[in-house]
Amino acid sequence: MKLQEIVERLRLELKTPNVPLEAEVKTGYASDLLSDVLAHSLEGDLWVTRQTHLNIVAIAVMRDLSGILLVSGAEPDPDTVEKALEKTVPIFRTSLPTFEAVGRLYQLGISGKR
């Protein structure tokens, strides 16, 4: 499923306008530990987290993730958005808690299969 469809189906708020949403997403990864994401996420994963600081963009770029979904209404820091725009990393936001956001992604066919 393309990022654009996920945004529409889950009514996500896009925090990085004009960043392409054409990436195909098949799997996701949920964690707030940067070292965990760095060690275990896969290329193309949609990362679900509550972290909002600049380092999330660096991790997304290093792991070639399809995007970052901030949960529980977390608002990205302004410098995080700026760096994400520079690196073309899509950042989305939802008021849903992590558990519910992951459940809805799973219902859309986005699994955590490794």
mmCIF file of C-alpha atoms in Angstrom:
data_model
loop_
_atom_site.group_PDB
_atom_site.id
_atom_site.type_symbol
_atom_site.label_atom_id
_atom_site.label_comp_id
_atom_site.label_asym_id
_atom_site.label_seq_id
_atom_site.Cartn_x
_atom_site.Cartn_y
_atom_site.Cartn_z
ATOM 1 C CA MET A 1 0.000 0.000 0.000
ATOM 2 C CA LYS A 2 1.328 3.454 -0.859
ATOM 3 C CA LEU A 3 1.963 6.018 1.868
ATOM 4 C CA GLN A 4 -0.634 8.340 0.331
ATOM 5 C CA GLU A 5 -3.348 5.713 0.777
ATOM 6 C CA ILE A 6 -2.314 5.092 4.390
ATOM 7 C CA VAL A 7 -2.533 8.837 5.069
ATOM 8 C CA GLU A 8 -6.031 8.980 3.586
ATOM 9 C CA ARG A 9 -7.367 5.799 5.191
ATOM 10 C CA LEU A 10 -6.079 6.628 8.693
ATOM 11 C CA ARG A 11 -6.655 10.381 8.336
ATOM 12 C CA LEU A 12 -3.077 11.156 9.281
ATOM 13 C CA GLU A 13 -1.787 14.697 9.500
ATOM 14 C CA LEU A 14 1.175 15.239 7.177
ATOM 15 C CA LYS A 15 3.857 17.337 8.880
ATOM 16 C CA THR A 16 6.183 17.427 5.857
ATOM 17 C CA PRO A 17 4.261 18.955 2.938
ATOM 18 C CA ASN A 18 5.587 18.392 -0.587
ATOM 19 C CA VAL A 19 7.486 15.245 0.400
ATOM 20 C CA PRO A 20 6.597 12.408 -2.018
ATOM 21 C CA LEU A 21 4.173 9.802 -0.683
ATOM 22 C CA GLU A 22 4.664 7.217 -3.426
ATOM 23 C CA ALA A 23 6.645 4.688 -1.372
ATOM 24 C CA GLU A 24 5.107 1.235 -1.154
ATOM 25 C CA VAL A 25 4.720 0.085 2.460
ATOM 26 C CA LYS A 26 4.399 -3.599 3.309
ATOM 27 C CA THR A 27 5.836 -3.715 6.810
ATOM 28 C CA GLY A 28 6.124 -1.497 9.830
ATOM 29 C CA TYR A 29 8.137 -1.211 12.993
ATOM 30 C CA ALA A 30 7.007 0.267 16.322
ATOM 31 C CA SER A 31 9.570 1.344 18.894
ATOM 32 C CA ASP A 32 10.669 4.397 20.836
ATOM 33 C CA LEU A 33 14.230 3.133 21.306
ATOM 34 C CA LEU A 34 16.456 4.515 18.566
ATOM 35 C CA SER A 35 19.000 1.718 19.009
ATOM 36 C CA ASP A 36 16.225 -0.853 18.579
ATOM 37 C CA VAL A 37 15.012 0.742 15.343
ATOM 38 C CA LEU A 38 18.570 1.028 14.077
ATOM 39 C CA ALA A 39 19.239 -2.649 14.806
ATOM 40 C CA HIS A 40 15.946 -4.246 13.774
ATOM 41 C CA SER A 41 13.936 -2.151 11.317
ATOM 42 C CA LEU A 42 13.957 -3.084 7.657
ATOM 43 C CA GLU A 43 14.294 -0.948 4.566
ATOM 44 C CA GLY A 44 10.879 0.430 3.636
ATOM 45 C CA ASP A 45 9.314 -0.007 7.089
ATOM 46 C CA LEU A 46 6.872 2.615 8.319
ATOM 47 C CA TRP A 47 8.202 3.566 11.758
ATOM 48 C CA VAL A 48 5.646 4.156 14.525
ATOM 49 C CA THR A 49 7.035 6.149 17.465
ATOM 50 C CA ARG A 50 6.402 8.854 20.019
ATOM 51 C CA GLN A 51 9.885 10.326 19.616
ATOM 52 C CA THR A 52 9.906 13.797 18.049
ATOM 53 C CA HIS A 53 13.521 14.984 18.105
ATOM 54 C CA LEU A 54 15.942 15.450 15.228
ATOM 55 C CA ASN A 55 17.566 12.031 15.593
ATOM 56 C CA ILE A 56 14.477 10.242 14.270
ATOM 57 C CA VAL A 57 15.175 11.671 10.820
ATOM 58 C CA ALA A 58 18.767 10.424 10.923
ATOM 59 C CA ILE A 59 17.572 6.915 11.811
ATOM 60 C CA ALA A 60 14.936 6.978 9.047
ATOM 61 C CA VAL A 61 17.572 7.990 6.496
ATOM 62 C CA MET A 62 20.138 5.436 7.707
ATOM 63 C CA ARG A 63 17.600 2.591 7.573
ATOM 64 C CA ASP A 64 15.846 3.876 4.415
ATOM 65 C CA LEU A 65 12.444 3.819 6.117
ATOM 66 C CA SER A 66 9.345 4.819 4.151
ATOM 67 C CA GLY A 67 8.203 7.308 6.786
ATOM 68 C CA ILE A 68 7.701 8.137 10.442
ATOM 69 C CA LEU A 69 4.300 8.032 12.148
ATOM 70 C CA LEU A 70 4.141 10.010 15.396
ATOM 71 C CA VAL A 71 1.459 8.725 17.768
ATOM 72 C CA SER A 72 -0.471 10.002 20.795
ATOM 73 C CA GLY A 73 -0.623 13.500 19.345
ATOM 74 C CA ALA A 74 3.145 13.950 19.513
ATOM 75 C CA GLU A 75 4.261 17.080 17.679
ATOM 76 C CA PRO A 76 7.632 16.995 15.888
ATOM 77 C CA ASP A 77 10.221 19.578 16.883
ATOM 78 C CA PRO A 78 10.594 22.367 14.276
ATOM 79 C CA ASP A 79 14.194 21.342 13.512
ATOM 80 C CA THR A 80 12.975 17.762 13.003
ATOM 81 C CA VAL A 81 10.491 18.915 10.366
ATOM 82 C CA GLU A 82 13.140 21.074 8.703
ATOM 83 C CA LYS A 83 15.599 18.160 8.467
ATOM 84 C CA ALA A 84 12.862 15.772 7.290
ATOM 85 C CA LEU A 85 11.964 18.174 4.479
ATOM 86 C CA GLU A 86 15.633 18.458 3.523
ATOM 87 C CA LYS A 87 16.053 14.662 3.481
ATOM 88 C CA THR A 88 12.547 14.015 2.011
ATOM 89 C CA VAL A 89 11.458 11.846 4.940
ATOM 90 C CA PRO A 90 7.664 11.881 5.376
ATOM 91 C CA ILE A 91 6.481 12.532 8.926
ATOM 92 C CA PHE A 92 2.850 11.942 9.879
ATOM 93 C CA ARG A 93 0.957 12.553 13.086
ATOM 94 C CA THR A 94 -2.065 10.940 14.713
ATOM 95 C CA SER A 95 -3.820 11.310 18.043
ATOM 96 C CA LEU A 96 -4.158 7.515 18.251
ATOM 97 C CA PRO A 97 -2.052 5.715 20.869
ATOM 98 C CA THR A 98 0.645 3.363 19.584
ATOM 99 C CA PHE A 99 -1.346 0.171 20.142
ATOM 100 C CA GLU A 100 -4.365 1.413 18.213
ATOM 101 C CA ALA A 101 -2.305 2.958 15.394
ATOM 102 C CA VAL A 102 -0.433 -0.306 14.875
ATOM 103 C CA GLY A 103 -3.720 -2.241 14.960
ATOM 104 C CA ARG A 104 -5.206 -0.040 12.256
ATOM 105 C CA LEU A 105 -2.090 -0.374 10.114
ATOM 106 C CA TYR A 106 -2.352 -4.145 10.505
ATOM 107 C CA GLN A 107 -5.988 -4.022 9.361
ATOM 108 C CA LEU A 108 -4.753 -2.258 6.215
ATOM 109 C CA GLY A 109 -2.347 -5.118 5.530
ATOM 110 C CA ILE A 110 0.799 -3.544 6.981
ATOM 111 C CA SER A 111 2.412 -6.268 9.061
ATOM 112 C CA GLY A 112 5.466 -6.590 11.231
ATOM 113 C CA LYS A 113 6.579 -9.697 9.323
ATOM 114 C CA ARG A 114 10.284 -10.080 9.238
#
